PDB file of N, CA and C in Angstrom:
ATOM      1  N   VAL V   1     -33.473  15.335  18.089  1.00  0.00           N
ATOM      2  CA  VAL V   1     -33.890  16.144  19.221  1.00  0.00           C
ATOM      3  C   VAL V   1     -34.788  17.243  18.664  1.00  0.00           C
ATOM      4  N   ALA V   2     -36.028  17.250  19.115  1.00  0.00           N
ATOM      5  CA  ALA V   2     -36.979  18.252  18.640  1.00  0.00           C
ATOM      6  C   ALA V   2     -36.765  19.580  19.347  1.00  0.00           C
ATOM      7  N   ARG V   3     -36.410  19.532  20.624  1.00  0.00           N
ATOM      8  CA  ARG V   3     -36.215  20.768  21.376  1.00  0.00           C
ATOM      9  C   ARG V   3     -35.217  20.492  22.494  1.00  0.00           C
ATOM     10  N   GLU V   4     -34.230  21.350  22.628  1.00  0.00           N
ATOM     11  CA  GLU V   4     -33.230  21.254  23.692  1.00  0.00           C
ATOM     12  C   GLU V   4     -33.855  21.699  25.010  1.00  0.00           C
ATOM     13  N   ALA V   5     -33.358  21.121  26.099  1.00  0.00           N
ATOM     14  CA  ALA V   5     -33.847  21.523  27.421  1.00  0.00           C
ATOM     15  C   ALA V   5     -33.292  22.891  27.784  1.00  0.00           C
ATOM     16  N   ASN V   6     -34.078  23.655  28.533  1.00  0.00           N
ATOM     17  CA  ASN V   6     -33.558  24.939  29.019  1.00  0.00           C
ATOM     18  C   ASN V   6     -32.824  24.700  30.322  1.00  0.00           C
ATOM     19  N   GLU V   7     -32.436  25.776  31.017  1.00  0.00           N
ATOM     20  CA  GLU V   7     -31.637  25.611  32.233  1.00  0.00           C
ATOM     21  C   GLU V   7     -32.397  24.904  33.341  1.00  0.00           C
ATOM     22  N   CYS V   8     -33.697  24.827  33.304  1.00  0.00           N
ATOM     23  CA  CYS V   8     -34.470  24.172  34.361  1.00  0.00           C
ATOM     24  C   CYS V   8     -34.859  22.744  34.003  1.00  0.00           C
ATOM     25  N   GLY V   9     -34.770  22.372  32.733  1.00  0.00           N
ATOM     26  CA  GLY V   9     -35.217  21.054  32.298  1.00  0.00           C
ATOM     27  C   GLY V   9     -34.087  20.034  32.263  1.00  0.00           C
ATOM     28  N   GLU V  10     -34.459  18.818  32.006  1.00  0.00           N
ATOM     29  CA  GLU V  10     -33.486  17.741  31.908  1.00  0.00           C
ATOM     30  C   GLU V  10     -33.047  17.597  30.458  1.00  0.00           C
ATOM     31  N   PRO V  11     -31.779  17.270  30.261  1.00  0.00           N
ATOM     32  CA  PRO V  11     -31.310  17.056  28.884  1.00  0.00           C
ATOM     33  C   PRO V  11     -31.970  15.818  28.297  1.00  0.00           C
ATOM     34  N   PRO V  12     -32.019  15.724  27.003  1.00  0.00           N
ATOM     35  CA  PRO V  12     -32.633  14.551  26.382  1.00  0.00           C
ATOM     36  C   PRO V  12     -31.870  13.285  26.758  1.00  0.00           C
ATOM     37  N   ASP V  13     -32.582  12.191  26.845  1.00  0.00           N
ATOM     38  CA  ASP V  13     -32.002  10.912  27.213  1.00  0.00           C
ATOM     39  C   ASP V  13     -32.123   9.954  26.026  1.00  0.00           C
ATOM     40  N   GLY V  14     -31.073   9.193  25.763  1.00  0.00           N
ATOM     41  CA  GLY V  14     -31.117   8.205  24.684  1.00  0.00           C
ATOM     42  C   GLY V  14     -30.092   8.508  23.612  1.00  0.00           C
ATOM     43  N   PRO V  15     -30.049   7.664  22.614  1.00  0.00           N
ATOM     44  CA  PRO V  15     -29.053   7.853  21.547  1.00  0.00           C
ATOM     45  C   PRO V  15     -29.355   9.101  20.720  1.00  0.00           C
ATOM     46  N   THR V  16     -28.311   9.695  20.188  1.00  0.00           N
ATOM     47  CA  THR V  16     -28.491  10.889  19.366  1.00  0.00           C
ATOM     48  C   THR V  16     -28.828  10.523  17.922  1.00  0.00           C
ATOM     49  N   ARG V  17     -28.614   9.257  17.578  1.00  0.00           N
ATOM     50  CA  ARG V  17     -28.928   8.798  16.219  1.00  0.00           C
ATOM     51  C   ARG V  17     -29.553   7.415  16.277  1.00  0.00           C
ATOM     52  N   ASP V  18     -30.336   7.136  15.287  1.00  0.00           N
ATOM     53  CA  ASP V  18     -30.919   5.808  15.152  1.00  0.00           C
ATOM     54  C   ASP V  18     -30.734   5.393  13.703  1.00  0.00           C
ATOM     55  N   THR V  19     -30.031   4.288  13.487  1.00  0.00           N
ATOM     56  CA  THR V  19     -29.769   3.837  12.114  1.00  0.00           C
ATOM     57  C   THR V  19     -30.349   2.450  11.909  1.00  0.00           C
ATOM     58  N   GLU V  20     -30.589   2.134  10.653  1.00  0.00           N
ATOM     59  CA  GLU V  20     -31.147   0.844  10.289  1.00  0.00           C
ATOM     60  C   GLU V  20     -30.598   0.454   8.919  1.00  0.00           C
ATOM     61  N   SER V  21     -30.260  -0.811   8.770  1.00  0.00           N
ATOM     62  CA  SER V  21     -29.746  -1.292   7.483  1.00  0.00           C
ATOM     63  C   SER V  21     -30.885  -1.369   6.472  1.00  0.00           C
ATOM     64  N   CYS V  22     -30.538  -1.112   5.234  1.00  0.00           N
ATOM     65  CA  CYS V  22     -31.523  -1.234   4.167  1.00  0.00           C
ATOM     66  C   CYS V  22     -30.844  -1.850   2.937  1.00  0.00           C
ATOM     67  N   ASN V  23     -31.614  -2.308   2.015  1.00  0.00           N
ATOM     68  CA  ASN V  23     -31.127  -2.903   0.764  1.00  0.00           C
ATOM     69  C   ASN V  23     -30.196  -4.092   0.999  1.00  0.00           C
ATOM     70  N   GLN V  24     -30.390  -4.779   2.111  1.00  0.00           N
ATOM     71  CA  GLN V  24     -29.585  -5.970   2.335  1.00  0.00           C
ATOM     72  C   GLN V  24     -30.011  -7.034   1.333  1.00  0.00           C
ATOM     73  N   GLY V  25     -29.033  -7.686   0.722  1.00  0.00           N
ATOM     74  CA  GLY V  25     -29.326  -8.698  -0.274  1.00  0.00           C
ATOM     75  C   GLY V  25     -29.499  -8.135  -1.668  1.00  0.00           C
ATOM     76  N   ALA V  26     -29.570  -6.823  -1.784  1.00  0.00           N
ATOM     77  CA  ALA V  26     -29.662  -6.205  -3.109  1.00  0.00           C
ATOM     78  C   ALA V  26     -28.250  -6.121  -3.691  1.00  0.00           C
ATOM     79  N   PRO V  27     -28.062  -6.553  -4.931  1.00  0.00           N
ATOM     80  CA  PRO V  27     -26.714  -6.510  -5.513  1.00  0.00           C
ATOM     81  C   PRO V  27     -26.238  -5.064  -5.695  1.00  0.00           C
ATOM     82  N   CYS V  28     -24.943  -4.881  -5.479  1.00  0.00           N
ATOM     83  CA  CYS V  28     -24.362  -3.547  -5.668  1.00  0.00           C
ATOM     84  C   CYS V  28     -24.152  -3.241  -7.142  1.00  0.00           C
ATOM     85  N   GLU V  29     -24.073  -4.280  -7.949  1.00  0.00           N
ATOM     86  CA  GLU V  29     -23.913  -4.093  -9.392  1.00  0.00           C
ATOM     87  C   GLU V  29     -24.651  -5.215 -10.105  1.00  0.00           C
ATOM     88  N   ALA V  30     -24.935  -5.015 -11.350  1.00  0.00           N
ATOM     89  CA  ALA V  30     -25.669  -6.007 -12.134  1.00  0.00           C
ATOM     90  C   ALA V  30     -24.825  -7.263 -12.318  1.00  0.00           C
ATOM     91  N   ASP V  31     -25.486  -8.409 -12.389  1.00  0.00           N
ATOM     92  CA  ASP V  31     -24.797  -9.668 -12.653  1.00  0.00           C
ATOM     93  C   ASP V  31     -24.446  -9.739 -14.133  1.00  0.00           C
ATOM     94  N   ILE V  32     -23.160  -9.921 -14.414  1.00  0.00           N
ATOM     95  CA  ILE V  32     -22.696 -10.004 -15.798  1.00  0.00           C
ATOM     96  C   ILE V  32     -21.796 -11.221 -15.930  1.00  0.00           C
ATOM     97  N   ASP V  33     -22.057 -12.049 -16.931  1.00  0.00           N
ATOM     98  CA  ASP V  33     -21.226 -13.229 -17.196  1.00  0.00           C
ATOM     99  C   ASP V  33     -19.968 -12.834 -17.947  1.00  0.00           C
ATOM    100  N   CYS V  34     -18.912 -13.601 -17.733  1.00  0.00           N
ATOM    101  CA  CYS V  34     -17.670 -13.417 -18.479  1.00  0.00           C
ATOM    102  C   CYS V  34     -17.931 -13.720 -19.953  1.00  0.00           C
ATOM    103  N   LEU V  35     -17.240 -12.996 -20.811  1.00  0.00           N
ATOM    104  CA  LEU V  35     -17.362 -13.228 -22.242  1.00  0.00           C
ATOM    105  C   LEU V  35     -15.960 -13.298 -22.835  1.00  0.00           C
ATOM    106  N   LEU V  36     -15.597 -14.483 -23.339  1.00  0.00           N
ATOM    107  CA  LEU V  36     -14.294 -14.680 -23.988  1.00  0.00           C
ATOM    108  C   LEU V  36     -14.443 -14.467 -25.487  1.00  0.00           C
ATOM    109  N   ALA V  37     -13.459 -13.818 -26.081  1.00  0.00           N
ATOM    110  CA  ALA V  37     -13.457 -13.592 -27.532  1.00  0.00           C
ATOM    111  C   ALA V  37     -13.115 -14.905 -28.241  1.00  0.00           C
ATOM    112  N   ASP V  38     -13.300 -14.930 -29.538  1.00  0.00           N
ATOM    113  CA  ASP V  38     -12.892 -16.080 -30.339  1.00  0.00           C
ATOM    114  C   ASP V  38     -11.373 -16.178 -30.341  1.00  0.00           C
ATOM    115  N   TRP V  39     -10.882 -17.381 -30.585  1.00  0.00           N
ATOM    116  CA  TRP V  39      -9.434 -17.592 -30.678  1.00  0.00           C
ATOM    117  C   TRP V  39      -8.887 -16.868 -31.899  1.00  0.00           C
ATOM    118  N   LYS V  40      -7.715 -16.267 -31.739  1.00  0.00           N
ATOM    119  CA  LYS V  40      -7.007 -15.670 -32.885  1.00  0.00           C
ATOM    120  C   LYS V  40      -6.350 -16.801 -33.667  1.00  0.00           C
ATOM    121  N   GLU V  41      -5.822 -16.482 -34.834  1.00  0.00           N
ATOM    122  CA  GLU V  41      -5.167 -17.493 -35.668  1.00  0.00           C
ATOM    123  C   GLU V  41      -3.915 -18.031 -34.980  1.00  0.00           C
ATOM    124  N   TRP V  42      -3.557 -19.267 -35.316  1.00  0.00           N
ATOM    125  CA  TRP V  42      -2.317 -19.849 -34.813  1.00  0.00           C
ATOM    126  C   TRP V  42      -1.137 -19.067 -35.389  1.00  0.00           C
ATOM    127  N   SER V  43      -0.102 -18.881 -34.581  1.00  0.00           N
ATOM    128  CA  SER V  43       1.111 -18.196 -35.043  1.00  0.00           C
ATOM    129  C   SER V  43       1.877 -19.121 -35.991  1.00  0.00           C
ATOM    130  N   ALA V  44       2.821 -18.534 -36.704  1.00  0.00           N
ATOM    131  CA  ALA V  44       3.692 -19.343 -37.549  1.00  0.00           C
ATOM    132  C   ALA V  44       4.531 -20.236 -36.633  1.00  0.00           C
ATOM    133  N   CYS V  45       4.951 -21.362 -37.156  1.00  0.00           N
ATOM    134  CA  CYS V  45       5.779 -22.272 -36.384  1.00  0.00           C
ATOM    135  C   CYS V  45       7.118 -21.583 -36.079  1.00  0.00           C
ATOM    136  N   SER V  46       7.594 -21.730 -34.855  1.00  0.00           N
ATOM    137  CA  SER V  46       8.806 -21.026 -34.428  1.00  0.00           C
ATOM    138  C   SER V  46      10.090 -21.583 -35.056  1.00  0.00           C
ATOM    139  N   ARG V  47      10.054 -22.811 -35.527  1.00  0.00           N
ATOM    140  CA  ARG V  47      11.238 -23.436 -36.125  1.00  0.00           C
ATOM    141  C   ARG V  47      10.817 -24.330 -37.274  1.00  0.00           C
ATOM    142  N   THR V  48      11.778 -24.617 -38.138  1.00  0.00           N
ATOM    143  CA  THR V  48      11.506 -25.505 -39.257  1.00  0.00           C
ATOM    144  C   THR V  48      11.257 -26.927 -38.781  1.00  0.00           C
ATOM    145  N   CYS V  49      11.969 -27.344 -37.750  1.00  0.00           N
ATOM    146  CA  CYS V  49      11.770 -28.654 -37.135  1.00  0.00           C
ATOM    147  C   CYS V  49      11.580 -28.479 -35.636  1.00  0.00           C
ATOM    148  N   ASP V  50      10.688 -29.275 -35.089  1.00  0.00           N
ATOM    149  CA  ASP V  50      10.448 -29.280 -33.639  1.00  0.00           C
ATOM    150  C   ASP V  50      10.180 -27.881 -33.074  1.00  0.00           C
ATOM    151  N   GLY V  51       9.286 -27.149 -33.688  1.00  0.00           N
ATOM    152  CA  GLY V  51       8.953 -25.800 -33.224  1.00  0.00           C
ATOM    153  C   GLY V  51       7.696 -25.780 -32.379  1.00  0.00           C
ATOM    154  N   MET V  52       7.263 -24.581 -32.059  1.00  0.00           N
ATOM    155  CA  MET V  52       6.029 -24.372 -31.290  1.00  0.00           C
ATOM    156  C   MET V  52       5.180 -23.317 -32.004  1.00  0.00           C
ATOM    157  N   THR V  53       3.894 -23.469 -31.878  1.00  0.00           N
ATOM    158  CA  THR V  53       2.950 -22.486 -32.399  1.00  0.00           C
ATOM    159  C   THR V  53       1.998 -22.120 -31.267  1.00  0.00           C
ATOM    160  N   SER V  54       1.443 -20.928 -31.320  1.00  0.00           N
ATOM    161  CA  SER V  54       0.562 -20.497 -30.230  1.00  0.00           C
ATOM    162  C   SER V  54      -0.569 -19.634 -30.778  1.00  0.00           C
ATOM    163  N   ARG V  55      -1.571 -19.483 -29.931  1.00  0.00           N
ATOM    164  CA  ARG V  55      -2.684 -18.589 -30.246  1.00  0.00           C
ATOM    165  C   ARG V  55      -3.232 -18.064 -28.938  1.00  0.00           C
ATOM    166  N   SER V  56      -4.035 -17.003 -29.030  1.00  0.00           N
ATOM    167  CA  SER V  56      -4.582 -16.398 -27.815  1.00  0.00           C
ATOM    168  C   SER V  56      -5.984 -15.857 -28.089  1.00  0.00           C
ATOM    169  N   ARG V  57      -6.643 -15.513 -27.021  1.00  0.00           N
ATOM    170  CA  ARG V  57      -7.945 -14.849 -27.113  1.00  0.00           C
ATOM    171  C   ARG V  57      -8.054 -13.878 -25.953  1.00  0.00           C
ATOM    172  N   ASP V  58      -8.875 -12.876 -26.117  1.00  0.00           N
ATOM    173  CA  ASP V  58      -9.033 -11.825 -25.117  1.00  0.00           C
ATOM    174  C   ASP V  58     -10.277 -12.070 -24.275  1.00  0.00           C
ATOM    175  N   ILE V  59     -10.306 -11.437 -23.127  1.00  0.00           N
ATOM    176  CA  ILE V  59     -11.517 -11.408 -22.300  1.00  0.00           C
ATOM    177  C   ILE V  59     -12.260 -10.143 -22.702  1.00  0.00           C
ATOM    178  N   GLN V  60     -13.404 -10.314 -23.339  1.00  0.00           N
ATOM    179  CA  GLN V  60     -14.173  -9.153 -23.784  1.00  0.00           C
ATOM    180  C   GLN V  60     -14.934  -8.516 -22.633  1.00  0.00           C
ATOM    181  N   GLN V  61     -15.391  -9.336 -21.681  1.00  0.00           N
ATOM    182  CA  GLN V  61     -16.146  -8.825 -20.537  1.00  0.00           C
ATOM    183  C   GLN V  61     -15.828  -9.685 -19.326  1.00  0.00           C
ATOM    184  N   HIS V  62     -15.326  -9.070 -18.264  1.00  0.00           N
ATOM    185  CA  HIS V  62     -15.079  -9.802 -17.017  1.00  0.00           C
ATOM    186  C   HIS V  62     -16.405 -10.029 -16.304  1.00  0.00           C
ATOM    187  N   GLY V  63     -16.519 -11.171 -15.615  1.00  0.00           N
ATOM    188  CA  GLY V  63     -17.714 -11.458 -14.832  1.00  0.00           C
ATOM    189  C   GLY V  63     -17.828 -10.510 -13.651  1.00  0.00           C
ATOM    190  N   ARG V  64     -19.072 -10.174 -13.282  1.00  0.00           N
ATOM    191  CA  ARG V  64     -19.319  -9.279 -12.142  1.00  0.00           C
ATOM    192  C   ARG V  64     -20.505  -9.791 -11.341  1.00  0.00           C
ATOM    193  N   GLY V  65     -20.573  -9.337 -10.105  1.00  0.00           N
ATOM    194  CA  GLY V  65     -21.708  -9.700  -9.250  1.00  0.00           C
ATOM    195  C   GLY V  65     -21.824 -11.208  -9.128  1.00  0.00           C
ATOM    196  N   GLN V  66     -23.011 -11.724  -9.345  1.00  0.00           N
ATOM    197  CA  GLN V  66     -23.252 -13.168  -9.278  1.00  0.00           C
ATOM    198  C   GLN V  66     -23.137 -13.826 -10.657  1.00  0.00           C
ATOM    199  N   GLY V  67     -22.636 -13.081 -11.648  1.00  0.00           N
ATOM    200  CA  GLY V  67     -22.454 -13.636 -12.989  1.00  0.00           C
ATOM    201  C   GLY V  67     -21.319 -14.646 -13.021  1.00  0.00           C
ATOM    202  N   LYS V  68     -21.193 -15.353 -14.118  1.00  0.00           N
ATOM    203  CA  LYS V  68     -20.148 -16.366 -14.271  1.00  0.00           C
ATOM    204  C   LYS V  68     -18.798 -15.700 -14.453  1.00  0.00           C
ATOM    205  N   TRP V  69     -17.808 -16.167 -13.704  1.00  0.00           N
ATOM    206  CA  TRP V  69     -16.442 -15.658 -13.831  1.00  0.00           C
ATOM    207  C   TRP V  69     -15.771 -16.367 -14.989  1.00  0.00           C
ATOM    208  N   CYS V  70     -14.719 -15.772 -15.507  1.00  0.00           N
ATOM    209  CA  CYS V  70     -14.003 -16.342 -16.643  1.00  0.00           C
ATOM    210  C   CYS V  70     -13.370 -17.669 -16.240  1.00  0.00           C
ATOM    211  N   ASP V  71     -13.611 -18.676 -17.038  1.00  0.00           N
ATOM    212  CA  ASP V  71     -13.066 -19.998 -16.785  1.00  0.00           C
ATOM    213  C   ASP V  71     -12.607 -20.553 -18.129  1.00  0.00           C
ATOM    214  N   GLY V  72     -11.332 -20.654 -18.295  1.00  0.00           N
ATOM    215  CA  GLY V  72     -10.791 -21.154 -19.557  1.00  0.00           C
ATOM    216  C   GLY V  72      -9.486 -20.455 -19.877  1.00  0.00           C
ATOM    217  N   ASN V  73      -8.727 -21.067 -20.736  1.00  0.00           N
ATOM    218  CA  ASN V  73      -7.424 -20.516 -21.117  1.00  0.00           C
ATOM    219  C   ASN V  73      -7.580 -19.310 -22.024  1.00  0.00           C
ATOM    220  N   THR V  74      -6.625 -18.405 -21.917  1.00  0.00           N
ATOM    221  CA  THR V  74      -6.552 -17.291 -22.860  1.00  0.00           C
ATOM    222  C   THR V  74      -5.345 -17.460 -23.782  1.00  0.00           C
ATOM    223  N   LYS V  75      -4.518 -18.494 -23.528  1.00  0.00           N
ATOM    224  CA  LYS V  75      -3.375 -18.791 -24.401  1.00  0.00           C
ATOM    225  C   LYS V  75      -3.253 -20.298 -24.554  1.00  0.00           C
ATOM    226  N   GLU V  76      -2.877 -20.726 -25.745  1.00  0.00           N
ATOM    227  CA  GLU V  76      -2.624 -22.134 -26.033  1.00  0.00           C
ATOM    228  C   GLU V  76      -1.363 -22.236 -26.876  1.00  0.00           C
ATOM    229  N   SER V  77      -0.639 -23.315 -26.697  1.00  0.00           N
ATOM    230  CA  SER V  77       0.520 -23.576 -27.550  1.00  0.00           C
ATOM    231  C   SER V  77       0.594 -25.071 -27.800  1.00  0.00           C
ATOM    232  N   GLU V  78       1.202 -25.423 -28.906  1.00  0.00           N
ATOM    233  CA  GLU V  78       1.369 -26.835 -29.243  1.00  0.00           C
ATOM    234  C   GLU V  78       2.563 -26.986 -30.180  1.00  0.00           C
ATOM    235  N   PRO V  79       3.138 -28.184 -30.205  1.00  0.00           N
ATOM    236  CA  PRO V  79       4.287 -28.414 -31.078  1.00  0.00           C
ATOM    237  C   PRO V  79       3.872 -28.393 -32.554  1.00  0.00           C
ATOM    238  N   CYS V  80       4.826 -28.028 -33.393  1.00  0.00           N
ATOM    239  CA  CYS V  80       4.596 -28.053 -34.840  1.00  0.00           C
ATOM    240  C   CYS V  80       5.876 -28.532 -35.526  1.00  0.00           C
ATOM    241  N   ASN V  81       5.765 -28.996 -36.743  1.00  0.00           N
ATOM    242  CA  ASN V  81       6.892 -29.545 -37.500  1.00  0.00           C
ATOM    243  C   ASN V  81       7.717 -30.501 -36.639  1.00  0.00           C
ATOM    244  N   PRO V  82       7.090 -31.604 -36.234  1.00  0.00           N
ATOM    245  CA  PRO V  82       7.788 -32.528 -35.343  1.00  0.00           C
ATOM    246  C   PRO V  82       9.001 -33.178 -36.003  1.00  0.00           C
ATOM    247  N   ASN V  83       9.914 -33.652 -35.181  1.00  0.00           N
ATOM    248  CA  ASN V  83      11.089 -34.369 -35.653  1.00  0.00           C
ATOM    249  C   ASN V  83      10.611 -35.622 -36.369  1.00  0.00           C
ATOM    250  N   PRO V  84      11.113 -35.897 -37.566  1.00  0.00           N
ATOM    251  CA  PRO V  84      10.639 -37.052 -38.325  1.00  0.00           C
ATOM    252  C   PRO V  84      10.891 -38.379 -37.626  1.00  0.00           C
ATOM    253  N   ALA V  85      11.809 -38.450 -36.684  1.00  0.00           N
ATOM    254  CA  ALA V  85      12.031 -39.700 -35.966  1.00  0.00           C
ATOM    255  C   ALA V  85      10.826 -40.031 -35.098  1.00  0.00           C
ATOM    256  N   ILE V  86      10.060 -39.014 -34.725  1.00  0.00           N
ATOM    257  CA  ILE V  86       8.889 -39.224 -33.877  1.00  0.00           C
ATOM    258  C   ILE V  86       7.642 -39.449 -34.725  1.00  0.00           C
ATOM    259  N   SER V  87       7.516 -38.730 -35.823  1.00  0.00           N
ATOM    260  CA  SER V  87       6.329 -38.857 -36.660  1.00  0.00           C
ATOM    261  C   SER V  87       6.652 -39.682 -37.899  1.00  0.00           C
ATOM    262  N   GLU V  88       5.627 -40.006 -38.643  1.00  0.00           N
ATOM    263  CA  GLU V  88       5.821 -40.800 -39.849  1.00  0.00           C
ATOM    264  C   GLU V  88       6.140 -39.945 -41.062  1.00  0.00           C
ATOM    265  N   VAL V  89       5.701 -38.693 -41.067  1.00  0.00           N
ATOM    266  CA  VAL V  89       5.898 -37.828 -42.224  1.00  0.00           C
ATOM    267  C   VAL V  89       6.999 -36.825 -41.899  1.00  0.00           C
ATOM    268  N   GLU V  90       7.981 -36.730 -42.764  1.00  0.00           N
ATOM    269  CA  GLU V  90       9.089 -35.809 -42.552  1.00  0.00           C
ATOM    270  C   GLU V  90       8.769 -34.466 -43.176  1.00  0.00           C
ATOM    271  N   PRO V  91       8.746 -33.378 -42.362  1.00  0.00           N
ATOM    272  CA  PRO V  91       8.560 -32.055 -42.962  1.00  0.00           C
ATOM    273  C   PRO V  91       9.687 -31.761 -43.946  1.00  0.00           C
ATOM    274  N   ALA V  92       9.390 -31.016 -44.976  1.00  0.00           N
ATOM    275  CA  ALA V  92      10.344 -30.781 -46.068  1.00  0.00           C
ATOM    276  C   ALA V  92      11.677 -30.206 -45.593  1.00  0.00           C
ATOM    277  N   ALA V  93      11.672 -29.342 -44.605  1.00  0.00           N
ATOM    278  CA  ALA V  93      12.906 -28.680 -44.186  1.00  0.00           C
ATOM    279  C   ALA V  93      13.671 -29.461 -43.119  1.00  0.00           C
ATOM    280  N   CYS V  94      13.150 -30.583 -42.666  1.00  0.00           N
ATOM    281  CA  CYS V  94      13.815 -31.356 -41.627  1.00  0.00           C
ATOM    282  C   CYS V  94      14.763 -32.374 -42.246  1.00  0.00           C
ATOM    283  N   SER V  95      15.839 -32.620 -41.547  1.00  0.00           N
ATOM    284  CA  SER V  95      16.801 -33.614 -41.999  1.00  0.00           C
ATOM    285  C   SER V  95      17.272 -34.386 -40.783  1.00  0.00           C
ATOM    286  N   THR V  96      17.340 -35.685 -40.906  1.00  0.00           N
ATOM    287  CA  THR V  96      17.795 -36.502 -39.792  1.00  0.00           C
ATOM    288  C   THR V  96      19.310 -36.646 -39.797  1.00  0.00           C
ATOM    289  N   ALA V  97      19.977 -36.208 -40.875  1.00  0.00           N
ATOM    290  CA  ALA V  97      21.428 -36.305 -40.959  1.00  0.00           C
ATOM    291  C   ALA V  97      22.078 -35.298 -40.017  1.00  0.00           C
ATOM    292  N   ALA V  98      23.196 -35.709 -39.421  1.00  0.00           N
ATOM    293  CA  ALA V  98      23.931 -34.808 -38.545  1.00  0.00           C
ATOM    294  C   ALA V  98      24.528 -33.671 -39.365  1.00  0.00           C
ATOM    295  N   ALA V  99      24.567 -32.489 -38.792  1.00  0.00           N
ATOM    296  CA  ALA V  99      25.129 -31.336 -39.491  1.00  0.00           C
ATOM    297  C   ALA V  99      25.862 -30.457 -38.497  1.00  0.00           C
ATOM    298  N   ASP V 100      26.987 -29.894 -38.937  1.00  0.00           N
ATOM    299  CA  ASP V 100      27.734 -28.960 -38.099  1.00  0.00           C
ATOM    300  C   ASP V 100      27.208 -27.553 -38.338  1.00  0.00           C
ATOM    301  N   CYS V 101      27.377 -26.724 -37.340  1.00  0.00           N
ATOM    302  CA  CYS V 101      26.976 -25.332 -37.439  1.00  0.00           C
ATOM    303  C   CYS V 101      27.997 -24.607 -38.318  1.00  0.00           C
ATOM    304  N   LEU V 102      27.532 -23.769 -39.211  1.00  0.00           N
ATOM    305  CA  LEU V 102      28.413 -23.010 -40.089  1.00  0.00           C
ATOM    306  C   LEU V 102      28.215 -21.522 -39.788  1.00  0.00           C
ATOM    307  N   LEU V 103      29.292 -20.887 -39.342  1.00  0.00           N
ATOM    308  CA  LEU V 103      29.229 -19.469 -39.024  1.00  0.00           C
ATOM    309  C   LEU V 103      29.617 -18.639 -40.248  1.00  0.00           C
ATOM    310  N   GLY V 104      28.940 -17.536 -40.449  1.00  0.00           N
ATOM    311  CA  GLY V 104      29.256 -16.644 -41.567  1.00  0.00           C
ATOM    312  C   GLY V 104      30.199 -15.541 -41.116  1.00  0.00           C
ATOM    313  N   GLU V 105      30.616 -14.723 -42.051  1.00  0.00           N
ATOM    314  CA  GLU V 105      31.500 -13.597 -41.763  1.00  0.00           C
ATOM    315  C   GLU V 105      30.684 -12.433 -41.237  1.00  0.00           C
ATOM    316  N   TRP V 106      31.308 -11.609 -40.365  1.00  0.00           N
ATOM    317  CA  TRP V 106      30.663 -10.396 -39.880  1.00  0.00           C
ATOM    318  C   TRP V 106      30.603  -9.377 -40.994  1.00  0.00           C
ATOM    319  N   GLU V 107      29.524  -8.694 -41.068  1.00  0.00           N
ATOM    320  CA  GLU V 107      29.398  -7.651 -42.082  1.00  0.00           C
ATOM    321  C   GLU V 107      29.447  -6.298 -41.460  1.00  0.00           C
TER     322      GLU V 107
END
């Protein structure tokens, strides 16, 4: 409103504001692809026979905007020191003979 009406004039007619969209289609942030770190070393086997080992990797940069999102595992695990009945090679600490559990004394 450039000038308000006085007591003899008519008040302004029409909207008090006029808005328009801008920057439509412009990204709000830069496009960044996901970045996965290299795999860390495999952990030690959890057991002498029939154990599990695992490894992991970090997400160094999460994807943003129209960039590629992270796709892939960040953790892996696999068996280690398999039971010799399943594999051909017997790990040194494995035994196929039956054994009873032996409890020690409390200290």
